[in-house]
XYZ file of N, CA and C in Angstrom:
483
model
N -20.314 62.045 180.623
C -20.289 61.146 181.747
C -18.923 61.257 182.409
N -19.176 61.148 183.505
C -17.168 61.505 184.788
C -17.236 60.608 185.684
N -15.922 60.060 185.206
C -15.791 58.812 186.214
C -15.703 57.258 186.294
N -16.908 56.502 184.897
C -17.377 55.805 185.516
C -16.868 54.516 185.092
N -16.280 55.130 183.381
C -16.085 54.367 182.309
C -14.370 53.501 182.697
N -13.584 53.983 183.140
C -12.161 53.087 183.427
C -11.745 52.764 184.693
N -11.233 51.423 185.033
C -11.087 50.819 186.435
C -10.078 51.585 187.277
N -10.673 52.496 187.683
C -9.101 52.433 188.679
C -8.618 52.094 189.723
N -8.887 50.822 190.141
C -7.985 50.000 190.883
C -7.059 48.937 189.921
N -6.352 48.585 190.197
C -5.179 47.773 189.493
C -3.854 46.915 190.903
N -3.809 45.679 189.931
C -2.870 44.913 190.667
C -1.448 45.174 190.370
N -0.319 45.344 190.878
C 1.325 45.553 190.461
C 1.932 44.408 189.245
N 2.030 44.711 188.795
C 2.787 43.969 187.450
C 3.358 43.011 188.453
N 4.008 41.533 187.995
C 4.674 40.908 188.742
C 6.059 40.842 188.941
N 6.501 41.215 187.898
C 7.849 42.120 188.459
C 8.276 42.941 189.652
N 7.334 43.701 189.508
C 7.305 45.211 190.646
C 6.752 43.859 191.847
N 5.545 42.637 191.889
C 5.678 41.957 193.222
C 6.435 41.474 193.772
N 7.378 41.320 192.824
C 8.455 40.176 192.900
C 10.003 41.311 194.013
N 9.598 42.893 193.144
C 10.632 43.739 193.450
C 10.574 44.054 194.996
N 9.318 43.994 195.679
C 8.478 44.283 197.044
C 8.970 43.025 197.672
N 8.691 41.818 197.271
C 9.171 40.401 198.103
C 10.126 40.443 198.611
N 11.460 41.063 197.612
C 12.551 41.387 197.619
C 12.924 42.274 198.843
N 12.410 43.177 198.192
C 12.571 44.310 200.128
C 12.043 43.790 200.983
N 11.104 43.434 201.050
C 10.515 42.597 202.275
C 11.074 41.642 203.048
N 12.100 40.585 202.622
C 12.691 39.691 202.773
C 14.050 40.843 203.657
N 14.867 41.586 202.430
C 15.797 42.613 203.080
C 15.603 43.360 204.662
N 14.202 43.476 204.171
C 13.668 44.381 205.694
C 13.066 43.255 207.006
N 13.007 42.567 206.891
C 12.956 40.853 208.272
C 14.314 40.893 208.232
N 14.912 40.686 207.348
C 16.281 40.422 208.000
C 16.948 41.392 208.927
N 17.047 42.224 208.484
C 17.403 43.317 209.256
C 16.466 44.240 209.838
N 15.644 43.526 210.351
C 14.349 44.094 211.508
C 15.068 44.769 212.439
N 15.691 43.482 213.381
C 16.665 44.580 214.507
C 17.654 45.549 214.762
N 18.288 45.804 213.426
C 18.368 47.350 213.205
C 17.547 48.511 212.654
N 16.240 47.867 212.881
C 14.925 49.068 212.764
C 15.202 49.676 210.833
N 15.636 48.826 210.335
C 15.911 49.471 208.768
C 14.950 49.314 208.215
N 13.773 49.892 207.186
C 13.135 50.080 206.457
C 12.635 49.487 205.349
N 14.178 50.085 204.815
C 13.776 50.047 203.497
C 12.966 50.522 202.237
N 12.677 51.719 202.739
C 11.330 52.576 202.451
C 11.546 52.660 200.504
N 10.499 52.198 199.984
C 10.705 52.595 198.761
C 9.937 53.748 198.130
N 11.023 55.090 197.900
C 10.772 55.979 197.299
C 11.120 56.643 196.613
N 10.712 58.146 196.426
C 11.533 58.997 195.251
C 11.848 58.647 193.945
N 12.707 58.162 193.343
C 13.048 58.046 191.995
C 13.053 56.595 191.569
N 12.866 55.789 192.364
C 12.109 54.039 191.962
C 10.741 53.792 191.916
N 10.008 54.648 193.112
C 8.421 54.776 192.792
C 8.127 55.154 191.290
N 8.725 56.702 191.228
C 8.337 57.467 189.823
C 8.713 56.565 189.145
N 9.614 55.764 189.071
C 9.743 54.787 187.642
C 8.816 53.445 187.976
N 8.643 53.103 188.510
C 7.680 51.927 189.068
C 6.122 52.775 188.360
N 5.683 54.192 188.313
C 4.990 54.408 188.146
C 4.569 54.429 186.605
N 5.695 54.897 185.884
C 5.746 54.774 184.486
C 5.645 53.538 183.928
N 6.419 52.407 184.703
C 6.529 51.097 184.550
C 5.048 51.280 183.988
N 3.853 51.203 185.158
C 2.138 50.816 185.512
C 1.812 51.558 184.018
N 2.345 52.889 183.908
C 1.266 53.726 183.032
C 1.452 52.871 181.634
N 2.950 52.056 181.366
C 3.159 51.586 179.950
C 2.492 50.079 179.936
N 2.218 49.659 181.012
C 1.264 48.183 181.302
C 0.022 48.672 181.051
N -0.723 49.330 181.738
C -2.156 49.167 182.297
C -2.458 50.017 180.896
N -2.043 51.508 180.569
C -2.539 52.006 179.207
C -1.893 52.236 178.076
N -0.821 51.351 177.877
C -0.061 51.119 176.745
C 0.807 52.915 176.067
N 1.626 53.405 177.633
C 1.939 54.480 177.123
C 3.351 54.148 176.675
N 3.970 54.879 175.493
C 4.898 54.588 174.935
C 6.171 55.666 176.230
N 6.920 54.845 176.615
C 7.939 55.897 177.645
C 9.037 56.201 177.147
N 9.743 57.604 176.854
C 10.181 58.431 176.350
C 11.618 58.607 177.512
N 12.596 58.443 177.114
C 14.071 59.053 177.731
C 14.224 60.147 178.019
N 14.976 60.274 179.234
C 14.791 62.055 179.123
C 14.370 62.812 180.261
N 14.270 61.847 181.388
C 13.577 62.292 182.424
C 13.420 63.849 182.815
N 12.666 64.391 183.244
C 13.060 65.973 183.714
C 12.531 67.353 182.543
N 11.789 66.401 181.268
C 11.330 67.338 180.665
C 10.084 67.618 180.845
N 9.107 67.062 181.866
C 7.588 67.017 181.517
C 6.896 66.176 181.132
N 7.397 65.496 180.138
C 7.153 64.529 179.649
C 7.480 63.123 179.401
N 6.635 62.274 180.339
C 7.478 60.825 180.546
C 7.091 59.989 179.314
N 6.004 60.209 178.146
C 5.690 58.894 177.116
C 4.819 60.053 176.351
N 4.134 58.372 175.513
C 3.070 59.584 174.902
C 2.167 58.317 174.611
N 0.688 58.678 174.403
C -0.569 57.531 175.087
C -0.656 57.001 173.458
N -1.274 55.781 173.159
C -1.721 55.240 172.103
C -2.104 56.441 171.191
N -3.134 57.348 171.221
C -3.648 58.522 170.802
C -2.594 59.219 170.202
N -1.452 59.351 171.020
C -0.652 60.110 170.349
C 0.355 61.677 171.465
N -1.052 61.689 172.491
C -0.972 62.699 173.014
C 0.303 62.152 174.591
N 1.291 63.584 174.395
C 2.041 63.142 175.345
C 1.773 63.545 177.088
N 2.444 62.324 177.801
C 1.557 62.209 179.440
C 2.889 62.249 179.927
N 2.317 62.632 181.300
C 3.087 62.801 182.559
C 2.706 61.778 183.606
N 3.755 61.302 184.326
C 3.136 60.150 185.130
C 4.020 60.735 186.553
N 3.141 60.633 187.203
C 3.265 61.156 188.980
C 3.076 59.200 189.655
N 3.554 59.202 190.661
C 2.806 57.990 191.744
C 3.336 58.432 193.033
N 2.699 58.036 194.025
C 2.827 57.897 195.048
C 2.744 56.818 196.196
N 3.720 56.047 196.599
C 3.881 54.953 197.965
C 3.200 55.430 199.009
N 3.139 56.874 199.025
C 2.905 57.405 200.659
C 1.394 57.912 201.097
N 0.477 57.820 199.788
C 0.188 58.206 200.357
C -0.865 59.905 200.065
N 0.247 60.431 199.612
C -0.046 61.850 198.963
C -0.277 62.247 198.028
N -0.148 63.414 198.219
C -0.658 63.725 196.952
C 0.585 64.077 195.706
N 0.277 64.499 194.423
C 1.519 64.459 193.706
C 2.293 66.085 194.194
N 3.645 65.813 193.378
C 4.642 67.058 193.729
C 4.652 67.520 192.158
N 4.686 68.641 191.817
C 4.924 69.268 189.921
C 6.285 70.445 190.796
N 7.057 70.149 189.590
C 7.972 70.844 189.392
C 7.246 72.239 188.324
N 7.831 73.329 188.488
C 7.886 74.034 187.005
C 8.972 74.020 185.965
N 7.763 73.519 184.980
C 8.684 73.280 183.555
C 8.424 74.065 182.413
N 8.957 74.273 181.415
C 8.817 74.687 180.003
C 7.827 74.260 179.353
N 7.480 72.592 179.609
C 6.719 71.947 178.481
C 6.202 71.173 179.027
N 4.485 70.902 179.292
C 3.420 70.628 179.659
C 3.090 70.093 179.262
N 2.731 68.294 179.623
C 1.849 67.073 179.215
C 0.389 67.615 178.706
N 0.423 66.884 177.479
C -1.380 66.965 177.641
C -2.054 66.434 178.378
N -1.421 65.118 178.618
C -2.158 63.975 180.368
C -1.449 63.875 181.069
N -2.112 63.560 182.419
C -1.043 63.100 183.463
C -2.053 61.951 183.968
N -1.403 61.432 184.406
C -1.720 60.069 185.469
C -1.241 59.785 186.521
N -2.219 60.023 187.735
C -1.370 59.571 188.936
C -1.857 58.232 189.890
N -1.094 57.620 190.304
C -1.384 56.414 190.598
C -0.765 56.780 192.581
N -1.691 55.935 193.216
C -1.498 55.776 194.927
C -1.353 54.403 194.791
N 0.081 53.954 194.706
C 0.659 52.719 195.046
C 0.626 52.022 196.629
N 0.063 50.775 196.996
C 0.318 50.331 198.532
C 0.768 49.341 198.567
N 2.613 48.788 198.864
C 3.275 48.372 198.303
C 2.736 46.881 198.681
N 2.303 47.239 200.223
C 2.133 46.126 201.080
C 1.252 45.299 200.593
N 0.315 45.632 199.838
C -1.394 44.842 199.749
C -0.856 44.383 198.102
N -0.050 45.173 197.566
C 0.516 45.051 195.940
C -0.401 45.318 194.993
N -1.268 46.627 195.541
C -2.123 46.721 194.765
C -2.159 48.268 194.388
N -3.107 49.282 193.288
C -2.449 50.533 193.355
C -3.906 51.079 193.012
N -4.082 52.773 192.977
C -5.342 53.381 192.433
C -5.050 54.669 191.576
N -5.895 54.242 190.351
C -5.295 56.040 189.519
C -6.135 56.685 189.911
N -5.601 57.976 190.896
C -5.776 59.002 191.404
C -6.747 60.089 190.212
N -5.664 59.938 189.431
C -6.204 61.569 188.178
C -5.330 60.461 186.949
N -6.737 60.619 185.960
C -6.546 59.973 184.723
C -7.251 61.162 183.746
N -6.556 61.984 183.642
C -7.094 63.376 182.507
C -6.184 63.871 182.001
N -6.754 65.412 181.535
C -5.793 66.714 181.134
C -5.014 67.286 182.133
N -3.694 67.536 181.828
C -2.869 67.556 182.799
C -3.345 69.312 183.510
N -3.742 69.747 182.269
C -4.489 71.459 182.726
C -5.441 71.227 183.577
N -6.070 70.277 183.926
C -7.300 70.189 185.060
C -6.731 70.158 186.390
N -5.613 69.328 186.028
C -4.585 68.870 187.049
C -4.368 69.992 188.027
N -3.589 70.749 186.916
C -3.051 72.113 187.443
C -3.982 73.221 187.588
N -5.223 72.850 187.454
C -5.897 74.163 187.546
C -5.568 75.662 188.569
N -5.553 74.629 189.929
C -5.497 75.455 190.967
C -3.716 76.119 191.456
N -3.057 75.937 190.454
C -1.741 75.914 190.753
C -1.365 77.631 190.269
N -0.419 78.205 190.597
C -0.223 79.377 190.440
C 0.516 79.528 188.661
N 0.955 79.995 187.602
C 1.128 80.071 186.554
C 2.669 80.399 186.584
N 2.889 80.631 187.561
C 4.637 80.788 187.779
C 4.915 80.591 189.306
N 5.920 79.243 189.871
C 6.534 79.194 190.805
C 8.127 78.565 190.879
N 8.674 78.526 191.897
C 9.632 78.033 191.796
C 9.986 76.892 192.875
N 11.036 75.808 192.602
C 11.292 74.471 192.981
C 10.029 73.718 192.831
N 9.269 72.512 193.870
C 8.489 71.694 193.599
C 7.113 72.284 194.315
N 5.868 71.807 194.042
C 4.841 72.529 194.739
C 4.077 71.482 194.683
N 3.295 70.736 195.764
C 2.399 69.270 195.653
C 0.890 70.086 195.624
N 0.141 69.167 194.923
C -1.062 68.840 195.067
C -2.259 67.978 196.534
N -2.517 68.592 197.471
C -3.482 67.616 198.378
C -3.764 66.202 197.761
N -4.235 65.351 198.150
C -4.780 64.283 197.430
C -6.222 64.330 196.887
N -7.063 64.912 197.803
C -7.865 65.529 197.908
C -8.501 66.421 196.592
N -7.026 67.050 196.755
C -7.794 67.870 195.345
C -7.315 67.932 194.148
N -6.565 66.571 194.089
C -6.233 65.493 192.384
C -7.677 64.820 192.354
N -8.292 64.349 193.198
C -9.017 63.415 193.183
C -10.750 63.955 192.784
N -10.984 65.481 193.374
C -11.550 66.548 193.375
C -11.702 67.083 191.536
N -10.357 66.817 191.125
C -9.606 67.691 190.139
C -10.639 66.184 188.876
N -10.045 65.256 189.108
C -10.281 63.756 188.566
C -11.729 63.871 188.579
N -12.514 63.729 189.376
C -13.621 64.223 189.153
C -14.977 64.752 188.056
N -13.446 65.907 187.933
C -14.541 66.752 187.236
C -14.086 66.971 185.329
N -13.070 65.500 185.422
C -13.073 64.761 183.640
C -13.878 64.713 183.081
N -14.074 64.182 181.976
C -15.016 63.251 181.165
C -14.333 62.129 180.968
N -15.564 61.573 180.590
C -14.489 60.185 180.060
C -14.017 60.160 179.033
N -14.933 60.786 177.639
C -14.254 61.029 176.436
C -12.336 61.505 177.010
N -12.151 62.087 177.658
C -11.156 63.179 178.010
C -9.709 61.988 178.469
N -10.267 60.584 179.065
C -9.436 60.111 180.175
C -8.688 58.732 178.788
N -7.709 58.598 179.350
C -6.708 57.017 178.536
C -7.627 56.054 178.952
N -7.912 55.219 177.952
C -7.975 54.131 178.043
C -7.451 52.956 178.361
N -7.993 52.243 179.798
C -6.758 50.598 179.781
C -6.754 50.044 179.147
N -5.439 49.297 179.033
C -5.140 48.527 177.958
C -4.815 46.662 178.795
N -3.859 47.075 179.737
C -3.874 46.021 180.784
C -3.171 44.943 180.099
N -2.215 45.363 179.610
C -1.243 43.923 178.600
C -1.219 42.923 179.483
């Protein structure tokens, strides 16, 4: 069976709502200098790990930059991607390859998020070349394509502390 068995929609921890109020408040104030505030890059990705150690009880691992951000109840170690914007995920090439990955489409505004790809991180990468260099993204499209074509035996289980 693909697909059917784990929720993936999810609400933001209340921390992370509390962290959004925060910018939000920052960004009215300073409306009329057109400032932003855009939250991305390296607070998302940890905002994302934050979700993966809430929602499926992944244990998160120090160390950023090896591949490997935790490792799932099971045992088996995951990779956690997210995205604010929108897109699809970015993979670096590395040495050492998650057995899972999880990617989550965060919308900061509504404070709510969706796991994209809850599998084998090799499904992930199927379509990816076996050697490149700097970062190379995924469509959304075809994580979601990729997600798909899991099992459920295959996918983490929520835990949702």
């Amino acid at each position: 069976m693909k697909g059917l068995s784990v929720p993936k929609n999810f609400r933001l921890p209340p921390v992370v709502a509390e962290l959004v109020a925060a910018r939000n408040k920052l960004r009215d104030h300073y409306k009329s200098a057109g400032l932003n505030f855009t939250l991305d890059g390296n607070l998302v990705g940890d905002i994302g790990e934050a979700i993966a150690a809430e929602l499926f009880g992944v244990t998160l691992v120090p160390g950023n930059g090896t591949g490997i951000d935790g490792h799932a109840v099971d045992g088996r170690s995951v990779q956690v991607k997210a995205t604010g914007t929108g897109r699809g995920p970015v993979f670096r090439h590395v040495n050492t390859r998650a057995d899972h990955l999880l990617f989550f489409d965060i919308d900061f505004e509504s404070l709510k998020g969706e796991v994209i790809f809850n599998g084998p991180e090799k499904v992930a990468l199927a379509k990816m070349p076996v050697s490149w260099i700097g970062q190379r993204p995924v469509a959304k499209g075809t994580i979601r394509a990729a997600d798909n074509s899991v099992d459920d035996g295959d996918r983490l289980r929520r835990i949702d502390r």
